[in-house]
Coordinates of C-alpha atoms in Angstrom, one line a residue:
X1 CA 17.1 21.9 -27.8
X2 CA 13.7 23.5 -27.8
X3 CA 12.6 25.4 -24.8
X4 CA 9.6 23.1 -24.3
X5 CA 11.9 20.1 -24.3
X6 CA 14.2 21.7 -21.7
X7 CA 11.3 22.5 -19.5
X8 CA 10.0 19.0 -19.8
X9 CA 13.3 17.5 -18.8
X10 CA 13.6 19.9 -15.8
X11 CA 10.1 19.0 -14.7
X12 CA 10.9 15.3 -15.1
X13 CA 14.1 15.7 -13.0
X14 CA 12.2 17.5 -10.3
X15 CA 9.4 14.9 -10.2
X16 CA 12.0 12.1 -10.0
X17 CA 13.7 13.8 -7.1
X18 CA 10.4 14.3 -5.3
X19 CA 9.4 10.7 -5.8
X20 CA 12.8 9.4 -4.7
X21 CA 12.8 11.5 -1.5
X22 CA 9.2 10.4 -0.9
X23 CA 10.1 6.7 -1.1
X24 CA 13.1 7.0 1.1
X25 CA 11.2 9.1 3.7
X26 CA 8.4 6.6 3.7
X27 CA 10.8 3.7 4.3
X28 CA 12.5 5.7 7.0
X29 CA 9.2 6.4 8.6
X30 CA 8.4 2.7 8.7
X31 CA 11.7 2.1 10.6
X32 CA 11.1 5.0 13.1
X33 CA 7.4 4.2 13.6
X34 CA 6.6 3.0 17.1
X35 CA 5.7 -0.6 17.4
X36 CA 2.1 -1.3 18.4
X37 CA 1.3 -1.8 22.0
X38 CA 1.9 -5.5 22.4
X39 CA 0.8 -8.1 25.0
X40 CA 3.4 -10.7 25.8
X41 CA 2.1 -14.3 25.7
X42 CA 4.2 -15.2 28.8
X43 CA 5.8 -13.3 31.6
X44 CA 8.9 -14.6 33.2
X45 CA 10.1 -12.3 35.9
X46 CA 13.0 -13.1 38.2
X47 CA 14.1 -10.3 40.5
X48 CA 16.7 -10.8 43.2
X49 CA 15.1 -10.2 46.6
X50 CA 16.5 -7.8 49.1
X51 CA 19.1 -9.6 51.1
X52 CA 17.7 -8.4 54.4
X53 CA 15.1 -6.3 56.0
X54 CA 11.3 -6.2 55.9
X55 CA 8.8 -5.2 53.2
X56 CA 9.2 -1.6 54.0
X57 CA 12.8 -1.7 53.0
X58 CA 11.6 -2.6 49.5
X59 CA 10.1 0.9 49.1
X60 CA 13.0 3.1 47.9
X61 CA 13.9 5.6 45.3
X62 CA 14.0 3.2 42.4
X63 CA 10.6 1.6 43.0
X64 CA 9.0 3.6 40.2
X65 CA 11.6 2.3 37.7
X66 CA 11.1 -1.2 39.0
X67 CA 7.4 -0.9 38.5
X68 CA 7.8 0.3 34.9
X69 CA 10.3 -2.5 34.1
X70 CA 7.8 -5.1 35.2
X71 CA 4.9 -3.5 33.4
X72 CA 3.3 -4.6 30.1
X73 CA 0.6 -2.7 28.3
X74 CA -2.1 -3.9 25.9
X75 CA -5.2 -2.8 24.2
X76 CA -8.7 -4.3 24.9
X77 CA -12.0 -4.0 23.3
X78 CA -14.9 -4.1 25.7
X79 CA -18.2 -5.8 24.9
X80 CA -20.1 -2.6 24.2
X81 CA -17.6 -1.6 21.4
X82 CA -18.2 -4.6 19.2
X83 CA -21.7 -5.4 17.9
X84 CA -22.6 -8.9 19.1
X85 CA -19.4 -9.1 21.1
X86 CA -18.6 -11.3 24.1
X87 CA -17.4 -10.5 27.6
X88 CA -13.8 -9.2 27.6
X89 CA -11.3 -10.1 30.2
X90 CA -7.6 -10.7 31.0
X91 CA -6.7 -13.9 32.7
X92 CA -3.2 -14.3 34.3
X93 CA -2.4 -17.8 35.4
X94 CA 0.6 -18.4 37.7
X95 CA 2.4 -21.6 37.0
X96 CA 5.2 -23.6 38.6
X97 CA 7.9 -23.0 39.6
X98 CA 6.5 -19.8 41.0
X99 CA 7.6 -19.4 44.6
X100 CA 7.6 -16.7 47.3
X101 CA 5.3 -13.7 47.1
X102 CA 4.2 -11.5 44.2
X103 CA 2.2 -8.4 43.7
X104 CA -0.2 -7.7 40.8
X105 CA -1.9 -4.6 39.6
X106 CA -4.1 -3.9 36.5
X107 CA -5.3 -0.4 35.5
X108 CA -6.3 1.7 32.6
X109 CA -3.3 3.7 31.2
X110 CA -5.2 6.9 31.6
X111 CA -5.1 6.2 35.4
X112 CA -1.4 5.9 35.5
X113 CA -1.2 9.2 37.3
X114 CA -3.0 7.6 40.3
X115 CA -0.2 5.2 41.0
X116 CA 1.3 5.7 44.5
X117 CA -0.1 6.9 47.8
X118 CA 0.7 8.5 51.1
X119 CA 2.7 6.6 53.7
X120 CA 3.8 7.4 57.2
X121 CA 7.1 9.0 57.8
X122 CA 9.9 8.7 56.9
X123 CA 8.6 7.4 53.5
X124 CA 5.7 9.9 53.2
X125 CA 5.0 8.6 49.7
X126 CA 5.4 5.2 48.0
X127 CA 4.0 2.7 45.5
X128 CA 3.8 -0.4 47.6
X129 CA 2.1 -0.7 51.0
X130 CA 4.6 -1.0 53.9
X131 CA 4.4 -2.3 57.5
X132 CA 4.1 1.3 58.7
X133 CA 1.3 1.9 56.3
X134 CA -0.7 -1.1 57.5
X135 CA -0.2 -0.1 61.1
X136 CA -1.3 3.4 60.3
X137 CA -4.4 2.2 58.5
X138 CA -3.3 3.8 55.2
X139 CA -3.3 0.5 53.2
X140 CA -4.6 -3.0 53.9
X141 CA -1.8 -5.4 53.1
X142 CA 2.0 -5.3 52.8
X143 CA 3.2 -5.3 49.2
X144 CA 0.0 -4.1 47.7
X145 CA 0.3 -1.7 44.8
X146 CA -1.1 1.7 46.0
X147 CA -3.5 3.9 44.1
X148 CA -4.5 7.3 45.3
X149 CA -8.1 7.8 46.1
X150 CA -9.1 10.2 43.3
X151 CA -12.4 11.0 44.8
X152 CA -10.9 12.0 48.1
X153 CA -8.3 14.1 46.4
X154 CA -11.1 16.0 44.6
X155 CA -10.1 14.8 41.2
X156 CA -12.0 12.7 38.6
X157 CA -12.8 9.1 39.2
X158 CA -10.7 6.4 37.5
X159 CA -11.5 5.6 33.9
X160 CA -11.8 1.9 34.6
X161 CA -11.8 -0.3 37.8
X162 CA -8.4 -0.5 39.5
X163 CA -7.2 -4.0 40.4
X164 CA -4.4 -4.8 42.9
X165 CA -3.6 -8.1 44.7
X166 CA -0.8 -9.8 46.7
X167 CA -0.3 -13.5 46.0
X168 CA 1.5 -15.8 48.4
X169 CA 2.2 -19.0 46.5
X170 CA 2.5 -21.1 49.7
X171 CA -1.2 -20.4 50.3
X172 CA -2.5 -21.2 46.7
X173 CA -2.4 -24.2 44.4
X174 CA -0.6 -23.8 41.1
X175 CA -1.7 -23.2 38.4
X176 CA -3.6 -20.3 40.0
X177 CA -5.7 -18.1 37.7
X178 CA -6.4 -14.4 38.4
X179 CA -9.1 -12.7 36.2
X180 CA -9.7 -9.1 35.4
X181 CA -13.0 -8.2 33.6
X182 CA -12.7 -5.4 31.0
X183 CA -15.7 -3.1 30.9
X184 CA -14.2 -0.1 29.2
X185 CA -12.4 -0.1 25.8
X186 CA -8.9 1.3 26.0
X187 CA -5.2 0.7 26.8
X188 CA -4.5 -1.2 30.0
X189 CA -1.3 -1.9 31.9
X190 CA -0.4 -4.8 34.1
X191 CA 2.3 -4.7 36.8
X192 CA 3.4 -8.1 38.0
X193 CA 6.6 -8.5 40.1
X194 CA 8.0 -10.7 42.9
X195 CA 8.5 -9.1 46.3
X196 CA 11.8 -9.4 48.1
X197 CA 12.4 -9.1 51.8
X198 CA 10.1 -11.9 52.9
X199 CA 10.9 -15.3 54.3
X200 CA 12.2 -16.8 51.0
X201 CA 13.3 -15.8 47.5
X202 CA 10.6 -15.0 45.0
X203 CA 10.3 -16.2 41.4
X204 CA 7.2 -15.6 39.3
X205 CA 6.1 -17.3 36.1
X206 CA 2.7 -16.8 34.5
X207 CA 0.8 -17.0 31.3
X208 CA -1.6 -14.3 30.1
X209 CA -4.8 -14.8 28.1
X210 CA -6.4 -11.8 26.5
X211 CA -10.1 -12.3 25.5
X212 CA -11.5 -9.4 23.6
X213 CA -15.1 -8.8 22.7
X214 CA -14.2 -9.8 19.1
X215 CA -12.1 -12.9 20.0
X216 CA -8.5 -13.7 20.7
X217 CA -6.9 -11.4 18.1
X218 CA -5.1 -8.4 19.7
X219 CA -7.3 -5.3 19.8
X220 CA -4.7 -3.3 17.9
X221 CA -4.8 -5.8 15.0
X222 CA -8.6 -6.3 15.0
X223 CA -9.3 -3.5 12.4
X224 CA -7.2 -5.4 9.9
X225 CA -9.7 -8.3 9.9
X226 CA -12.7 -6.4 8.5
X227 CA -10.4 -4.3 6.3
X228 CA -9.0 -7.3 4.5
X229 CA -12.5 -8.8 4.3
X230 CA -14.0 -5.8 2.6
X231 CA -10.9 -5.4 0.4
X232 CA -11.2 -9.0 -0.8
X233 CA -14.9 -8.5 -1.7
X234 CA -14.0 -5.3 -3.6
X235 CA -11.3 -7.0 -5.6
X236 CA -13.6 -10.0 -6.3
X237 CA -16.3 -7.6 -7.6
X238 CA -13.8 -5.8 -9.8
X239 CA -12.4 -9.1 -11.1
X240 CA -15.9 -10.4 -12.1
X241 CA -16.7 -7.1 -13.8
X242 CA -13.3 -7.1 -15.5
X243 CA -13.8 -10.6 -16.8
X244 CA -17.2 -9.8 -18.1
X245 CA -15.9 -6.8 -20.0
X246 CA -13.1 -8.9 -21.3
X247 CA -15.5 -11.6 -22.6
X248 CA -17.5 -8.9 -24.5
X249 CA -14.4 -7.5 -26.1
X250 CA -12.1 -10.5 -26.2
X251 CA -10.8 -9.8 -29.8
X252 CA -9.7 -6.3 -28.8
X253 CA -7.9 -7.3 -25.5
X254 CA -4.4 -5.9 -25.3
X255 CA -1.4 -7.8 -23.7
X256 CA -1.3 -5.3 -20.8
X257 CA -5.0 -6.0 -20.0
X258 CA -4.2 -9.7 -19.8
X259 CA -1.5 -8.9 -17.2
X260 CA -4.0 -6.8 -15.3
X261 CA -6.5 -9.6 -15.3
X262 CA -4.0 -11.9 -13.6
X263 CA -3.0 -9.3 -11.1
X264 CA -6.6 -8.7 -10.0
X265 CA -7.2 -12.4 -9.6
X266 CA -4.0 -12.7 -7.6
X267 CA -5.2 -9.8 -5.4
X268 CA -8.4 -11.7 -4.5
X269 CA -6.3 -14.6 -3.3
X270 CA -3.8 -12.4 -1.5
X271 CA -6.4 -10.5 0.5
X272 CA -8.3 -13.7 1.2
X273 CA -5.1 -15.2 2.6
X274 CA -4.5 -12.2 4.9
X275 CA -8.1 -12.5 6.1
X276 CA -7.7 -16.2 6.7
X277 CA -4.5 -15.6 8.7
X278 CA -6.1 -13.0 11.0
X279 CA -9.3 -15.0 11.4
X280 CA -7.4 -18.1 12.4
X281 CA -5.5 -16.0 14.9
X282 CA -8.7 -14.6 16.3
X283 CA -10.2 -18.0 16.7
X284 CA -7.2 -19.9 18.2
X285 CA -5.3 -17.1 19.9
X286 CA -2.0 -18.1 18.2
X287 CA -0.4 -17.1 14.9
X288 CA -0.1 -19.8 12.3
X289 CA 3.4 -19.9 11.0
X290 CA 2.3 -21.5 7.8
X291 CA -0.3 -18.9 7.1
X292 CA 2.1 -16.2 8.2
X293 CA 4.7 -17.4 5.7
X294 CA 2.1 -17.7 2.9
X295 CA 0.8 -14.3 3.6
X296 CA 4.3 -12.7 3.6
X297 CA 5.1 -14.4 0.3
X298 CA 1.9 -13.4 -1.4
X299 CA 2.2 -9.8 -0.2
X300 CA 5.7 -9.5 -1.5
X301 CA 4.7 -11.1 -4.8
X302 CA 1.8 -8.7 -5.2
X303 CA 4.1 -5.7 -4.8
X304 CA 6.8 -7.1 -7.1
X305 CA 4.3 -8.1 -9.9
X306 CA 2.5 -4.8 -9.7
X307 CA 5.7 -2.8 -9.9
X308 CA 6.9 -5.0 -12.7
X309 CA 3.8 -4.5 -14.8
X310 CA 3.9 -0.7 -14.1
X311 CA 7.5 -0.6 -15.3
X312 CA 6.9 -2.4 -18.6
X313 CA 3.7 -0.4 -19.2
X314 CA 5.7 2.8 -18.7
X315 CA 8.3 1.5 -21.2
X316 CA 5.5 1.2 -23.8
X317 CA 5.2 -2.6 -23.9
X318 CA 2.2 -3.6 -25.9
X319 CA 1.3 0.0 -26.7
X320 CA 4.4 1.5 -28.3
X321 CA 6.8 -1.4 -28.5
X322 CA 5.9 -5.0 -29.4
X323 CA 8.9 -6.3 -27.4
X324 CA 11.3 -4.9 -24.8
X325 CA 14.2 -7.2 -25.8
X326 CA 16.9 -7.4 -23.1
X327 CA 15.2 -4.8 -21.0
X328 CA 12.5 -7.3 -20.3
X329 CA 15.0 -9.7 -18.6
X330 CA 16.4 -6.8 -16.6
X331 CA 12.9 -5.9 -15.4
X332 CA 12.3 -9.6 -14.4
X333 CA 15.5 -9.8 -12.4
X334 CA 14.6 -6.6 -10.6
X335 CA 11.2 -8.0 -9.8
X336 CA 12.7 -11.2 -8.5
X337 CA 15.1 -9.4 -6.2
X338 CA 12.3 -7.2 -4.9
X339 CA 10.2 -10.3 -4.3
X340 CA 12.9 -11.9 -2.1
X341 CA 13.6 -8.8 0.0
X342 CA 9.9 -8.0 0.2
X343 CA 9.1 -11.4 1.6
X344 CA 11.7 -11.0 4.3
X345 CA 10.5 -7.6 5.2
X346 CA 6.8 -8.8 5.3
X347 CA 7.8 -11.6 7.6
X348 CA 9.2 -9.0 10.1
X349 CA 6.2 -6.7 10.0
X350 CA 3.5 -9.4 10.1
X351 CA 5.1 -11.2 13.0
X352 CA 3.9 -9.8 16.3
X353 CA 7.1 -8.4 17.6
X354 CA 8.9 -5.2 18.2
X355 CA 10.6 -4.4 14.8
X356 CA 12.0 -1.0 15.6
X357 CA 15.5 -2.3 16.0
X358 CA 18.3 -1.8 13.6
X359 CA 18.4 -5.4 12.7
X360 CA 15.6 -4.8 10.2
X361 CA 17.9 -2.5 8.3
X362 CA 19.6 -5.5 6.9
X363 CA 16.3 -6.2 5.1
X364 CA 14.9 -2.8 4.5
X365 CA 18.0 -1.3 2.9
X366 CA 18.1 -3.6 -0.2
X367 CA 14.3 -3.4 -0.3
X368 CA 14.6 0.4 -0.5
X369 CA 17.2 0.1 -3.3
X370 CA 15.0 -2.1 -5.4
X371 CA 11.9 0.0 -4.8
X372 CA 13.8 3.1 -5.7
X373 CA 15.1 1.5 -8.9
X374 CA 11.5 0.7 -9.8
X375 CA 10.3 4.2 -9.1
X376 CA 13.1 5.9 -11.0
X377 CA 12.9 3.5 -13.9
X378 CA 9.2 3.8 -14.2
X379 CA 9.2 7.6 -14.1
X380 CA 12.1 7.8 -16.6
X381 CA 10.4 5.4 -19.0
X382 CA 7.1 7.1 -18.6
X383 CA 8.6 10.4 -19.5
X384 CA 10.3 9.0 -22.6
X385 CA 7.1 7.3 -23.7
X386 CA 5.1 10.4 -23.2
X387 CA 7.5 12.5 -25.3
X388 CA 7.5 9.9 -28.0
X389 CA 3.7 9.9 -28.2
X390 CA 3.6 13.7 -28.3
X391 CA 5.9 13.7 -31.3
X392 CA 3.8 11.1 -33.0
X393 CA 0.6 12.9 -32.1
X394 CA -1.0 9.8 -30.5
X395 CA -3.5 11.7 -28.4
X396 CA -5.5 8.8 -27.1
X397 CA -2.5 7.0 -25.8
X398 CA -0.9 10.2 -24.6
X399 CA -4.0 10.9 -22.5
X400 CA -3.7 7.5 -20.9
X401 CA -0.1 7.9 -20.0
X402 CA -0.6 11.4 -18.6
X403 CA -3.3 10.0 -16.4
X404 CA -0.8 7.3 -15.2
X405 CA 1.7 10.1 -14.5
X406 CA -0.9 11.9 -12.4
X407 CA -1.7 8.7 -10.5
X408 CA 2.0 8.2 -9.7
X409 CA 2.3 11.8 -8.5
X410 CA -0.7 11.3 -6.3
X411 CA 0.9 8.2 -4.8
X412 CA 4.1 10.1 -4.2
X413 CA 2.3 12.8 -2.3
X414 CA 0.6 10.1 -0.2
X415 CA 4.0 8.6 0.7
X416 CA 5.2 12.0 1.9
X417 CA 2.0 12.3 4.0
X418 CA 2.6 8.8 5.3
X419 CA 6.1 9.8 6.5
X420 CA 4.8 12.9 8.2
X421 CA 2.2 11.0 10.1
X422 CA 4.7 8.4 11.1
X423 CA 7.1 11.1 12.4
X424 CA 4.3 12.8 14.4
X425 CA 3.4 9.4 15.9
X426 CA 7.0 8.7 16.8
X427 CA 7.3 12.1 18.5
X428 CA 4.2 11.3 20.6
X429 CA 5.2 7.8 21.6
X430 CA 5.6 8.8 25.3
X431 CA 2.4 10.8 25.4
X432 CA -0.1 8.7 27.4
X433 CA -3.1 10.7 26.5
X434 CA -2.2 10.7 22.8
X435 CA -1.7 6.9 22.8
X436 CA -4.9 6.3 24.6
X437 CA -6.8 8.4 22.1
X438 CA -5.3 7.2 18.9
X439 CA -4.3 3.6 19.5
X440 CA -7.3 2.3 17.4
X441 CA -5.7 3.9 14.3
X442 CA -2.3 2.4 14.8
X443 CA -3.1 -0.3 12.3
X444 CA -3.2 2.3 9.6
X445 CA 0.5 3.0 10.0
X446 CA 1.4 -0.7 10.1
X447 CA -0.7 -2.0 7.3
X448 CA -3.7 0.1 6.4
X449 CA -2.3 3.2 4.8
X450 CA -0.1 1.6 2.2
X451 CA -2.6 -1.1 1.4
X452 CA -5.4 1.4 1.1
X453 CA -3.2 3.5 -1.2
X454 CA -2.4 0.4 -3.3
X455 CA -6.1 -0.4 -3.6
X456 CA -7.0 3.1 -4.7
X457 CA -4.2 3.1 -7.3
X458 CA -5.2 -0.4 -8.6
X459 CA -8.8 0.6 -9.0
X460 CA -7.7 3.7 -10.9
X461 CA -5.6 1.6 -13.2
X462 CA -8.5 -0.8 -13.8
X463 CA -10.6 2.2 -14.7
X464 CA -8.1 3.6 -17.1
X465 CA -7.2 0.3 -18.8
X466 CA -10.7 -1.4 -18.7
X467 CA -11.6 -3.5 -21.7
X468 CA -13.7 -1.5 -24.2
X469 CA -14.6 -1.6 -27.9
X470 CA -12.0 1.2 -28.4
X471 CA -9.0 -0.9 -27.3
X472 CA -7.6 -0.6 -30.8
X473 CA -6.8 3.0 -30.0
X474 CA -4.2 1.9 -27.5
X475 CA -2.7 -1.0 -29.6
X476 CA 0.3 -1.1 -31.9
X477 CA -2.0 -0.9 -35.0
X478 CA -2.6 2.8 -34.3
X479 CA 1.0 3.7 -33.8
X480 CA 1.4 6.5 -36.4
X481 CA -1.5 8.8 -35.8
X482 CA -5.2 8.8 -34.8
X483 CA -7.5 8.6 -37.8
X484 CA -9.8 11.4 -36.8
X485 CA -7.0 13.9 -35.9
X486 CA -5.7 14.1 -39.5
X487 CA -9.0 14.5 -41.4
X488 CA -9.6 17.8 -43.1
X489 CA -11.4 19.1 -46.1
X490 CA -10.2 21.2 -49.1
X491 CA -12.8 23.3 -50.8
X492 CA -10.5 24.0 -53.8
X493 CA -12.1 22.0 -56.7
X494 CA -9.5 22.3 -59.3
X495 CA -6.3 22.4 -57.2
X496 CA -4.9 19.1 -58.4
X497 CA -5.9 19.7 -62.0
X498 CA -4.1 23.1 -62.0
X499 CA -1.0 21.6 -60.5
X500 CA -0.9 18.8 -63.1
X501 CA -1.3 21.3 -65.9
X502 CA 1.4 23.7 -64.6
X503 CA 3.9 20.9 -63.9
X504 CA 3.2 18.1 -66.3
X505 CA 6.6 16.5 -65.8
X506 CA 6.9 16.8 -62.1
X507 CA 6.0 13.2 -61.4
X508 CA 8.3 11.9 -64.2
X509 CA 11.3 13.9 -63.0
X510 CA 11.1 13.2 -59.3
X511 CA 8.9 10.2 -59.0
X512 CA 5.8 10.2 -56.8
X513 CA 6.6 12.2 -53.7
X514 CA 3.7 10.5 -51.8
X515 CA 5.6 7.2 -52.1
X516 CA 8.3 8.6 -49.8
X517 CA 5.9 9.9 -47.2
X518 CA 4.7 8.1 -44.1
X519 CA 1.2 9.4 -44.7
X520 CA -0.7 8.2 -47.7
X521 CA -3.4 10.5 -49.1
X522 CA -6.6 9.2 -50.6
X523 CA -9.1 11.5 -52.3
X524 CA -12.5 9.9 -52.8
X525 CA -16.1 10.9 -52.8
X526 CA -18.7 10.4 -50.2
X527 CA -20.4 7.9 -52.6
X528 CA -19.6 4.3 -53.3
X529 CA -18.4 5.0 -56.8
X530 CA -15.6 2.8 -58.0
X531 CA -12.2 3.8 -59.4
X532 CA -13.6 3.7 -62.9
X533 CA -14.9 7.3 -62.4
X534 CA -11.4 8.5 -61.5
X535 CA -10.0 11.1 -63.9
X536 CA -7.3 13.6 -64.1
X537 CA -3.7 13.7 -65.1
X538 CA -2.5 13.1 -61.5
X539 CA -4.2 9.8 -61.5
X540 CA -2.3 8.6 -64.5
X541 CA 1.0 9.7 -63.0
X542 CA 0.3 8.0 -59.8
X543 CA -0.6 4.8 -61.5
X544 CA 2.5 4.9 -63.5
X545 CA 4.7 5.2 -60.4
X546 CA 2.8 2.6 -58.4
X547 CA 1.4 5.2 -55.9
X548 CA -1.8 4.2 -54.1
X549 CA -3.2 7.8 -54.6
X550 CA -6.7 7.8 -56.0
X551 CA -8.5 10.9 -57.1
X552 CA -12.3 11.0 -57.4
X553 CA -14.3 14.1 -58.2
X554 CA -17.8 14.6 -56.7
X555 CA -20.1 17.4 -57.5
X556 CA -22.7 18.9 -55.3
X557 CA -24.5 22.3 -55.1
X558 CA -23.0 23.1 -58.6
X559 CA -19.4 23.0 -57.3
X560 CA -16.9 20.1 -57.1
X561 CA -15.6 19.2 -53.7
X562 CA -12.6 17.1 -52.9
X563 CA -12.3 15.5 -49.5
X564 CA -8.7 14.8 -48.4
X565 CA -8.1 12.2 -45.8
X566 CA -4.7 11.2 -44.4
X567 CA -4.3 7.5 -43.7
X568 CA -1.7 6.0 -41.5
X569 CA 0.3 3.2 -43.1
X570 CA -1.1 0.7 -40.6
X571 CA -1.7 -3.0 -41.3
X572 CA -5.2 -2.5 -40.0
X573 CA -6.1 -0.1 -42.9
X574 CA -6.9 -1.6 -46.3
X575 CA -4.9 -0.1 -49.2
X576 CA -3.1 2.2 -46.7
X577 CA 0.6 1.9 -47.4
X578 CA 3.4 -0.1 -48.9
X579 CA 5.8 -2.3 -47.1
X580 CA 9.4 -1.5 -47.9
X581 CA 12.1 -4.2 -48.0
X582 CA 13.3 -3.2 -44.4
X583 CA 9.8 -3.9 -43.0
X584 CA 8.9 -0.3 -42.4
X585 CA 5.9 1.5 -43.8

C-alpha cells in the first residue's frame, strides 16, 4: 500500500475517533448540564408543626435546611431591561384549604448572605423572629424571616428590596394575593413555609404568577423567542434566494440540490413553529401541549433529514453514484430510528422540567447510538468518496468534498467546546455569584449553542451547493475527468506522420490502441474546417478500425501545429466515446 494511502487511512481513523468522542462527550454534557432555574407553577407545602412549645421552639439547628427545602428560585426581567417592557412582579395567591400561619420572604439571590439575624440568648442567632426577639426589640413579629441590616453592619446595601411577611389565615379571606414588584433584573428566591407551634396545625397552598417585562414566558427562556424569530427570517431569506437561483439554472439542478431546497423550506416551518410555541407561552403563561408536541416532532425531523442527506451526499449520491441500492434503504431506516428517539428526547428538553435525572438515559442512549452511526458512516463514506475522486482526478468535486470535510471537523470541535462549557457550568452550579452573573446565557446550553451551530453549518452547505451555471461540474456527466485539466499542446508537427511511416503495420497487427482507452484523443485545428481536409496514414488506419480519432493539420507562422485534447467518454460530449456491450465507456 502506498505511503500516502496509509497516511490517509491513519488520518481518517484519527478523525473518526475524535468525532466519536466529541459526540459522546456532547451528549454526556447534555445529561450533566444543570437544569435552568425554574419557577414552579404551584406550591403545596405541608410541614408537620411542632407538637408543643411556642414559636421560639421552632428556631433550632435545622432551620437553615428547612428554609432551603421550602425555597424556590426564579429569574426575572425588570422593566428597564426590555425595550418597551411592562412592570414586572411576582404574585403569590394563597388558596383554600390553607390554614394556620405561614411566613413568606422574597429576596435577590445575591442577598442570600443577609439571611438571619441576631437574637437574644440563648439563641444568639436565628432565621425567624422569636418571642424573645420581639420582647428585646430585635424584630417586629414572631415568625418573620430575618435579614441582617447590611448598612448597620457596614457592608453593602441589598441588591434588591427585601420582602418578608407573616400571614395568619384566620385574619384574611382566601384567596389572598401577595405581590412583590421586581425593579432589578436578576435571580430571586422565595421562601414560603407554614409555621408550627401555634394554636393549630398549618397547611399552605398557593399559586404563583410571574409577570416579566416581556410577558409571561420565564426569563431564562425569553432569549429563545427573538433567537427563533431571527433564525426564521434568515432561513426565509436563504430559501427565497435559493429558489431564485434554482429558477435561473433549473436545467442544471442536481438531485442533491433538490433535497437541500426541501430542507431549507422545512427549516422555515420548524423555526416558525418554535417561535409560535414560545410566543403562545409568553402570551398565555402556559405551555401548549399541542405546539410542544409539534415542535418536538419537527425538531427531530429536521435533525434526522439533515443527517440523512449528509450521509447520502458523503456516499456520493447524485455526484459519483446514480443510485445507492440497498444502502439507501439502510440510510432511511437509520433516519427513521433517529427521528423516533429524537422526538422523545426533544419532548424531554422542551418541557419545562428538571431533566437531569437518569430516566432520560432511556431516551438519550439509543439517540446517542443512532447519532454516532450517522457520524461514523458519514465520515467513512466521505473518506472513500474523496479517495475515489482523487484517483479519478475530479478536482471540482474533490474541492467540494474537502470543504465538506472541513465543515464537519469544525462542527466536531464545536461539540467538544460545548461539552467543556457544560462541564464548567455543572461545576459552578452551587456558586451563587456565578449563577447570578451568567443565568441569562443558560439558554445557549439548552437550545442556543447546537441550533446556532446547525444554522452556521446549513448556511455553509447552502453556499457550497448553491445552484450555478457550473452545476454540470458536480454531476454524473463529468465523472471521468475535468475537461480543462487534460488539455495540453504538442509542438511536434510531424510526430504522427513519422510514427506511421516507421510502423506501418502497427494498427493492423494490434488494432487501434485508442479503442481500448478510457480517454479518446481528437486532433483538430482551431478553425472550422471539416474532416475532408484530414490527411495522413494514421487517419486511414483509424477509420479502418472504427476509431473516432481524427487528425487535422493546421499551419501557422510557417510551422504546422497539432493541438491534442483529451476527451472524456461522457454522454455529454459529442463524438466522445463508444459504448461497449456491457454499458461502459
